[in-house]
Short mmCIF file of C-alpha atoms in Angstrom, two decimals:
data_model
loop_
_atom_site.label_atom_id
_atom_site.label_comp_id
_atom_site.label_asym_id
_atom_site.label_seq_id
_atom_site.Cartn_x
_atom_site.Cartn_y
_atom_site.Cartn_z
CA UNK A 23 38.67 2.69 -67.99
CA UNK A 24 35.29 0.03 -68.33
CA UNK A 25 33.66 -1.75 -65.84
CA UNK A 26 35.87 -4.68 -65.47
CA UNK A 27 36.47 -3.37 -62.04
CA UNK A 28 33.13 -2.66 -60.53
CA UNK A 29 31.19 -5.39 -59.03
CA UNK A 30 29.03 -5.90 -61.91
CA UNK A 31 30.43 -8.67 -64.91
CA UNK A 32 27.65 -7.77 -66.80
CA UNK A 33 29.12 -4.31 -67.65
CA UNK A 34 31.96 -5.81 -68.75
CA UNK A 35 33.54 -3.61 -71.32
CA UNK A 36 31.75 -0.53 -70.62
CA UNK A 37 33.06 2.85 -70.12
CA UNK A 38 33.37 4.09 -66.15
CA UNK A 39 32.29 7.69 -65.31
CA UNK A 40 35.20 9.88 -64.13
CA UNK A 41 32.76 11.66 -61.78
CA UNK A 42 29.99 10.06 -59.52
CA UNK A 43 26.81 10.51 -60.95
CA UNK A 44 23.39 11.30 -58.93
CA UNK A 45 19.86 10.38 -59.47
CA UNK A 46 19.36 13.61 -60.56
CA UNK A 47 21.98 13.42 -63.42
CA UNK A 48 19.80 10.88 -65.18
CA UNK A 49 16.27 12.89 -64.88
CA UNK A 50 16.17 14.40 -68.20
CA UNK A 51 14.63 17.80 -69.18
CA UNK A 52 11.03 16.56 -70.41
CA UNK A 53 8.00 16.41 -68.62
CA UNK A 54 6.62 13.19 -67.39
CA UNK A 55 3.59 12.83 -68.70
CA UNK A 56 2.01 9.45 -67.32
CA UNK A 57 -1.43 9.41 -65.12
CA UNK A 58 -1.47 10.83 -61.62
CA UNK A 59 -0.75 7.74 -59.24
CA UNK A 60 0.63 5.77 -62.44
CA UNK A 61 2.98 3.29 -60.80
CA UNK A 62 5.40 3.91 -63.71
CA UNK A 63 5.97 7.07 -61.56
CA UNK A 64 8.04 4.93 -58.42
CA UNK A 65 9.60 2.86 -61.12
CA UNK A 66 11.29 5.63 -63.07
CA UNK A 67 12.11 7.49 -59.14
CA UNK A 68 13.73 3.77 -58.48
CA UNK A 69 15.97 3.47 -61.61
CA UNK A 70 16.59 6.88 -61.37
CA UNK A 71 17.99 6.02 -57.94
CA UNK A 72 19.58 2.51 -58.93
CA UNK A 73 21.91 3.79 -62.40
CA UNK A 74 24.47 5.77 -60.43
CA UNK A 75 25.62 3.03 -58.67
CA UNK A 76 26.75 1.24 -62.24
CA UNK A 77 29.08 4.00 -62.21
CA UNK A 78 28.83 4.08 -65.96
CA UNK A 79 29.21 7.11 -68.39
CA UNK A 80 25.58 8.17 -68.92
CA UNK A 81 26.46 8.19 -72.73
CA UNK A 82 27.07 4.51 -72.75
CA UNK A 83 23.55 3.61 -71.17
CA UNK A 84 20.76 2.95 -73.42
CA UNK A 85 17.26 2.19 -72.93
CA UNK A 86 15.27 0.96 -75.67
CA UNK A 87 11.27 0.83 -75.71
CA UNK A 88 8.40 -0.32 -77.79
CA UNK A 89 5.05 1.15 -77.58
CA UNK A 90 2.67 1.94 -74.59
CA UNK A 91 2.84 3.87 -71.70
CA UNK A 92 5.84 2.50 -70.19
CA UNK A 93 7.71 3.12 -73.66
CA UNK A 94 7.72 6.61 -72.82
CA UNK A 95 10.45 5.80 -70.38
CA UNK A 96 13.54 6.66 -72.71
CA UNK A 97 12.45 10.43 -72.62
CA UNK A 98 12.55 10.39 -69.01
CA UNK A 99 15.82 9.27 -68.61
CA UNK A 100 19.00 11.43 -69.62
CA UNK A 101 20.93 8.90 -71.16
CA UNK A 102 20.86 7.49 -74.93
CA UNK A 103 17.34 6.14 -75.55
CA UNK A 104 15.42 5.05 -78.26
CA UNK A 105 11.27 5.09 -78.74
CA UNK A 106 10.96 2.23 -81.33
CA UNK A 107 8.76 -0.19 -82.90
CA UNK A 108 5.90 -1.86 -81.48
CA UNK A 109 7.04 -5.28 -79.86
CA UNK A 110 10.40 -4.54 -81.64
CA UNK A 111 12.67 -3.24 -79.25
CA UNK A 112 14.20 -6.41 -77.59
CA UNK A 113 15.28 -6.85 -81.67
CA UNK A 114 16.45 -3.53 -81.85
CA UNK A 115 18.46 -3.89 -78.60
CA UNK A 116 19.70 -7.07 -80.03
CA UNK A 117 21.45 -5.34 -82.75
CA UNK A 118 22.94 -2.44 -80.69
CA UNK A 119 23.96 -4.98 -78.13
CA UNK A 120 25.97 -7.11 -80.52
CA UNK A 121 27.62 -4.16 -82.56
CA UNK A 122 28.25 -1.84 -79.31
CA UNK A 123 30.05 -4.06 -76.85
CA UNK A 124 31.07 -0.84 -74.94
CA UNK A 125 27.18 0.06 -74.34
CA UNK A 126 24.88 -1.20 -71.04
CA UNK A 127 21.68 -1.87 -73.16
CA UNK A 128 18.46 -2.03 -71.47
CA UNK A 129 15.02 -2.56 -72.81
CA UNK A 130 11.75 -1.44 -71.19
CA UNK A 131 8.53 -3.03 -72.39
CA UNK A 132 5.51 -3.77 -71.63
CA UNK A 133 2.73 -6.94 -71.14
CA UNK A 134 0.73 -6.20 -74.49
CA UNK A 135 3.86 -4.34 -75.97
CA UNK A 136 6.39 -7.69 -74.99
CA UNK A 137 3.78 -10.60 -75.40
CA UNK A 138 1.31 -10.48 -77.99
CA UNK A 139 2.63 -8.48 -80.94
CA UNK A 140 6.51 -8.63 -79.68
CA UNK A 141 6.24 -12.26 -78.13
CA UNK A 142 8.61 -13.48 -80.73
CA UNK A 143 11.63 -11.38 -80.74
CA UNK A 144 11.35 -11.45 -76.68
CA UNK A 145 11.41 -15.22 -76.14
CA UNK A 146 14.26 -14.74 -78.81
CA UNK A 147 16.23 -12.74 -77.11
CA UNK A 148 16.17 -14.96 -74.04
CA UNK A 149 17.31 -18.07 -76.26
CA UNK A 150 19.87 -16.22 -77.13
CA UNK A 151 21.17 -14.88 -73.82
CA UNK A 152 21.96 -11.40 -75.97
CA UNK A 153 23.61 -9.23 -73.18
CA UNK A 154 20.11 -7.31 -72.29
CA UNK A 155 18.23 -5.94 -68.98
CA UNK A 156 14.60 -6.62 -70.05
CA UNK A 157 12.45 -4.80 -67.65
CA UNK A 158 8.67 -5.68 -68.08
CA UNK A 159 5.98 -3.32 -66.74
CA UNK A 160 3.17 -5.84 -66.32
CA UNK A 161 -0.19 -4.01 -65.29
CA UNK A 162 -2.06 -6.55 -66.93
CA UNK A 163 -4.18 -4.24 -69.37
CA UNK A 164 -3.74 -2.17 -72.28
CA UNK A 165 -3.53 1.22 -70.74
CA UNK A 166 -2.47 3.70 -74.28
CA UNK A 167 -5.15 2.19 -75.98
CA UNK A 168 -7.59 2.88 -73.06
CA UNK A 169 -8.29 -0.53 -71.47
CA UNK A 170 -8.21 -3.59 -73.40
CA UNK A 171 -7.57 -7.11 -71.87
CA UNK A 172 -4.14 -7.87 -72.47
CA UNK A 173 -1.85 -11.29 -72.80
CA UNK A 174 -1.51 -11.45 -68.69
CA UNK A 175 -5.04 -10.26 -67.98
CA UNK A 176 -7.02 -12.85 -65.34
CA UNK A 177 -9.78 -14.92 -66.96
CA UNK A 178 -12.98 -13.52 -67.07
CA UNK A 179 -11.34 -9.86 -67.32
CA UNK A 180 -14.25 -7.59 -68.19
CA UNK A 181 -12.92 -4.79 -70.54
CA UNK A 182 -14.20 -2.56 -73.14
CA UNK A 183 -12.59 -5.19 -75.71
CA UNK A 184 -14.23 -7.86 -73.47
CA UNK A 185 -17.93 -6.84 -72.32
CA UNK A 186 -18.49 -10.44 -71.68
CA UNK A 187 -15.20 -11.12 -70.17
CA UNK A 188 -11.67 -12.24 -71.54
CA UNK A 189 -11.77 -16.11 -73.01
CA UNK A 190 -8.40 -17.95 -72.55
CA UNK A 191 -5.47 -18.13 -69.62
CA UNK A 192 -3.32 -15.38 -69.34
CA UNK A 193 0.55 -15.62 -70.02
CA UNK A 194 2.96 -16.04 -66.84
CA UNK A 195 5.38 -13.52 -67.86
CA UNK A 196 8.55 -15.46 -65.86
CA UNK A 197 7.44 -19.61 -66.27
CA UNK A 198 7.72 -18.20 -70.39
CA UNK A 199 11.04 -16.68 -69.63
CA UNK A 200 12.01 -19.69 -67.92
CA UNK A 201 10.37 -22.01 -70.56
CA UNK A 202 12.58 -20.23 -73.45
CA UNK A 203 15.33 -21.00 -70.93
CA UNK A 204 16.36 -17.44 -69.71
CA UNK A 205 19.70 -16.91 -67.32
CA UNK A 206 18.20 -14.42 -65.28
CA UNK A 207 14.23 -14.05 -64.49
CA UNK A 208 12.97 -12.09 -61.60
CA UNK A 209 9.76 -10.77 -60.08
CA UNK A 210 9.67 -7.25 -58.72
CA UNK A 211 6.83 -5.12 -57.70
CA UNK A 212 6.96 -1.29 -58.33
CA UNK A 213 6.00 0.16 -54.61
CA UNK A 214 8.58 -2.11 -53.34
CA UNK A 215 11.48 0.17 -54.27
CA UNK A 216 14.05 -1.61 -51.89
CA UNK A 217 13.21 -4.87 -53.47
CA UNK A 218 13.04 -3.59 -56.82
CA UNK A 219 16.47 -2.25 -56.29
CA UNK A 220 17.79 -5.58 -55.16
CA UNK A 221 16.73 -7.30 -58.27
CA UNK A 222 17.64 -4.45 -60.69
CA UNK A 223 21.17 -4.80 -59.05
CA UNK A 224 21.82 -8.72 -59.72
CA UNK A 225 20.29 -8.07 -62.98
CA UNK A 226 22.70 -5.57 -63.81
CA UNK A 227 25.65 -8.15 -62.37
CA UNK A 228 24.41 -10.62 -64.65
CA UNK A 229 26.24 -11.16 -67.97
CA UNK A 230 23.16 -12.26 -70.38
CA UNK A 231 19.65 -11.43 -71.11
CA UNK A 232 17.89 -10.58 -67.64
CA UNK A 233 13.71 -10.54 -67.92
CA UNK A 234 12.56 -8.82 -64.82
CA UNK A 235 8.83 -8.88 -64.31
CA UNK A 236 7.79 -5.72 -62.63
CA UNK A 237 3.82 -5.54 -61.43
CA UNK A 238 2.68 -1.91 -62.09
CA UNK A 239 -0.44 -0.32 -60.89
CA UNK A 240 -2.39 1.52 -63.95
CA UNK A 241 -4.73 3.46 -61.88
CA UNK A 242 -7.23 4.37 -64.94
CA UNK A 243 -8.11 1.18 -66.52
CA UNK A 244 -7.08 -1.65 -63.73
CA UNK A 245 -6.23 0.13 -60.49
CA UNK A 246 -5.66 -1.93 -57.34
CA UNK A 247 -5.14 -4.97 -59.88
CA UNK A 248 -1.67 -5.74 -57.30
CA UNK A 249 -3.33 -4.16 -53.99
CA UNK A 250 -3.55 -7.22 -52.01
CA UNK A 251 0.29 -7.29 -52.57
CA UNK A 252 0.84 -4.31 -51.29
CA UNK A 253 -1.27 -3.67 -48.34
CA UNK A 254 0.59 -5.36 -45.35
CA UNK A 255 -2.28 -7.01 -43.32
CA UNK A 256 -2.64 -9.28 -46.56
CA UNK A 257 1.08 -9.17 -47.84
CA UNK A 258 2.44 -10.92 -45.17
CA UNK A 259 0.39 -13.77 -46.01
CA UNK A 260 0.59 -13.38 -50.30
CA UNK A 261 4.00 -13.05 -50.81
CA UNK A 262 6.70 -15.54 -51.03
CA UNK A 263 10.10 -13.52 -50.92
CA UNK A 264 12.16 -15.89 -53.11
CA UNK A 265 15.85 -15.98 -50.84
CA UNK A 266 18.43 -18.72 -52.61
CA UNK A 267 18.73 -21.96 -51.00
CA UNK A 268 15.46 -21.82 -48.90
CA UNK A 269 13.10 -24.42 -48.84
CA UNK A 270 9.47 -24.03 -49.58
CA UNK A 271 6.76 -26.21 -50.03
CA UNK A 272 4.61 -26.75 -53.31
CA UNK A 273 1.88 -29.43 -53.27
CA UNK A 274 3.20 -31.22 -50.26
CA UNK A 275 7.24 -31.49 -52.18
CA UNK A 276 9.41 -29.56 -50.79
CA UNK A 277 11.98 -27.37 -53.08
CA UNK A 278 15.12 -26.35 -51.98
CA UNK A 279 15.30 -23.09 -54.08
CA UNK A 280 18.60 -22.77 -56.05
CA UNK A 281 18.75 -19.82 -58.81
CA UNK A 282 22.08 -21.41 -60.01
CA UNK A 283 20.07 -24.88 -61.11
CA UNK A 284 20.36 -25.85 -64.64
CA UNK A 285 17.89 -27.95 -64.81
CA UNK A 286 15.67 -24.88 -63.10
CA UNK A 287 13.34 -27.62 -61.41
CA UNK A 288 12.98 -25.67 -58.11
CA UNK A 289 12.24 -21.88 -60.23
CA UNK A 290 9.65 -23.56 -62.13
CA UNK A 291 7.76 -24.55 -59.56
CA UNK A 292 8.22 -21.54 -57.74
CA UNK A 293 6.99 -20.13 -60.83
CA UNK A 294 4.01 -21.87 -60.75
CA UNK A 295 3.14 -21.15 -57.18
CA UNK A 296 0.64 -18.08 -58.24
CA UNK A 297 -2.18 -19.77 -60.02
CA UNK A 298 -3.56 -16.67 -60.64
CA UNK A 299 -5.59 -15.72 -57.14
CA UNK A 300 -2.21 -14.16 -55.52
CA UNK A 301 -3.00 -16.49 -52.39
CA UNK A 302 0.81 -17.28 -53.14
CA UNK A 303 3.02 -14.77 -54.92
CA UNK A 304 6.99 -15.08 -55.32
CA UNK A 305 8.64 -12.05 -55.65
CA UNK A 306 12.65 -12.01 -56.10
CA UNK A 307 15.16 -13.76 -58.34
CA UNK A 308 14.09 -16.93 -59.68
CA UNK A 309 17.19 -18.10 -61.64
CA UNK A 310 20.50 -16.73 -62.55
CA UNK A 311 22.76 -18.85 -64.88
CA UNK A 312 26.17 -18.07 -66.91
CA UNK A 313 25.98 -19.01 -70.24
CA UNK A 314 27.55 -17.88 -73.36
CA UNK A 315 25.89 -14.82 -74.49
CA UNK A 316 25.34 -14.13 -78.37
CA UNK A 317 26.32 -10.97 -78.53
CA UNK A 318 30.57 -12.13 -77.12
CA UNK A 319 30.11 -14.95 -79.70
CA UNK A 320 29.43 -13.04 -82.50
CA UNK A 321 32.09 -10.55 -81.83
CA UNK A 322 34.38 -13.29 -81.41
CA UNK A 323 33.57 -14.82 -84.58
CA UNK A 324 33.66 -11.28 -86.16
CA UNK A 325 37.10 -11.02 -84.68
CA UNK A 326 38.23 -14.09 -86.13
CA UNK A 327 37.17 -13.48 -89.63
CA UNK A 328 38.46 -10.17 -90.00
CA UNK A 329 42.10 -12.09 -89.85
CA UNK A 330 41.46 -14.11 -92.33
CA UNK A 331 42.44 -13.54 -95.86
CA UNK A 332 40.21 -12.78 -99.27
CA UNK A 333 41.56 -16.39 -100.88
CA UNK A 334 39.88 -18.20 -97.74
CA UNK A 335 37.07 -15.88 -98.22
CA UNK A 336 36.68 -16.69 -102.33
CA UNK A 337 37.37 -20.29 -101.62
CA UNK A 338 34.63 -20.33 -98.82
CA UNK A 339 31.99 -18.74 -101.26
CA UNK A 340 32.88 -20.86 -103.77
CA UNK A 341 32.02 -23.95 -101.47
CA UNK A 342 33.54 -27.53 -102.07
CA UNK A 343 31.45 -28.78 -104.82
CA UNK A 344 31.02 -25.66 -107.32
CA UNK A 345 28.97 -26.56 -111.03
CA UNK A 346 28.90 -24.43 -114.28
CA UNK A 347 25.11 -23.68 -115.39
CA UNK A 348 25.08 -24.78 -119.08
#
């Protein structure tokens, strides 16, 4: 049986557990070794929590990682996991994705790890809409290296790589996803393990590449870099909780939020709302889409060749205008 009957199309295909899984049938046997107070700590407690409602055989799950700390996830995790190449794993997951239709891929990455060295193959994934869960830890430093500024770090970020402070504007992890025109981007915040779930959920539902942003304490080298997000006499105030088809108001327009928006004109702004000061931060889905996704096509076409026969197949190589070399 596969997952055309649960309530999540993106799982389409997948293999259904026979027996109800708990969150303790996906904490593996190895010791988690992150940094006391490490907010990849909740995370892992959260998706831990959130994967048995899939209802998926554990040995159809993967996660996929590059390098940093939150790449360590895959041991943590007893499902199918790899620890890959740095930057590389939303390429990796690309291939697994489009050869193993019967697999729920996910990817777990980080700001350095996704957006400086990997920045290519992510933004590719998203333009493809390959059938991917991109979760992005986002502390806004380099925390295995021991503190360097990274692509989202604020202006002016002092750092050992930066005595003088960071030169240049940091990325905005979902206006880029939105930019290479992603189905699914979404903001989550890791001490927020209700609204964390929420997101992972649609994300899950969601046939196509998901990015979900995920702001993550590192208590060593940028701690309380999210704090005024989190403590509730100043949350209140900060945070926008994105709801679909609400109105909010961006330099005197008003936006009528609508995730399902092709043109995306309403999650852009939205996405634009933090200009780096968290007076204003949206949290929540910012757009969710159907399109096409590459991996389906390229079965299809797969599909399609293998019917064919080897005279099409000659004739095809041989093209329509062939020449003999003299």
């Amino acid at each position: 049986m596969t997952a055309e009957a649960l309530p999540f199309p993106g799982l389409r295909g997948v293999p259904v557990a026979e027996v109800p899984a708990t969150a303790k049938d996906y904490s593996s046997d190895q010791e988690v070794r992150w940094c006391p107070g490490c907010g990849d700590y909740v995370i892992l407690k959260t998706i831990q929590g959130f994967l048995p409602e899939l209802g998926l055989r554990r040995e159809n799950i993967v996660f996929i990682s590059g390098i940093g700390c939150s790449s360590r996830f895959p041991y943590y995790l007893d499902t199918y996991g790899m620890h890959s190449i740095h930057g590389r794993a939303p390429a990796i997951a690309t291939g697994l994705a489009t050869t193993r239709g019967d697999l729920s891929v996910w990817v777990v990455t980080g700001d350095g790890d996704a957006l400086s060295i990997g920045g290519n193959h992510l933004i590719h994934a998203m333009r493809r809409n390959v059938n991917l869960k991109i979760l992005l830890f986002n502390n806004r430093i380099y925390g295995l290296t021991k503190g360097q500024f990274s692509p989202t770090s604020e202006a002016g970020k002092v750092t050992k790589s930066s005595p003088d402070g960071s030169v240049g504007a940091p990325f905005n992890p979902v206006a880029l996803a939105l930019g290479a025109d992603a189905t699914f981007v979404a903001r989550a915040i890791d001490s927020d393990r209700a609204g964390l779930t929420e997101v992972l959920r649609a994300a899950a539902a969601h046939r196509g590449t998901a990015l979900v942003e995920i702001y993550q304490n590192c208590p060593i080298f940028n701690d309380g870099a999210f704090e005024v997000l989190k403590n509730p006499a100043e949350s209140a105030r900060r945070l926008v909780r994105l709801r679909d088809g609400a109105t909010y108001n961006i330099d005197g327009r008003a936006y009528v939020h609508d995730v399902r928006s092709a043109s995306a004109e309403s999650s852009w702004a939205l996405s634009r709302l933090d200009d780096g000061s968290m007076e204003r931060v949206p949290v929540g889905i910012f757009r969710c889409v159907e399109r096409p996704t590459f991996d389906d096509q390229v079965r299809e076409n797969r599909a399609r060749a293998e019917k064919g026969d080897d005279a099409a197949f000659l004739s095809l190589l041989a093209g329509p205008d062939p020449w003999t070399v003299a």
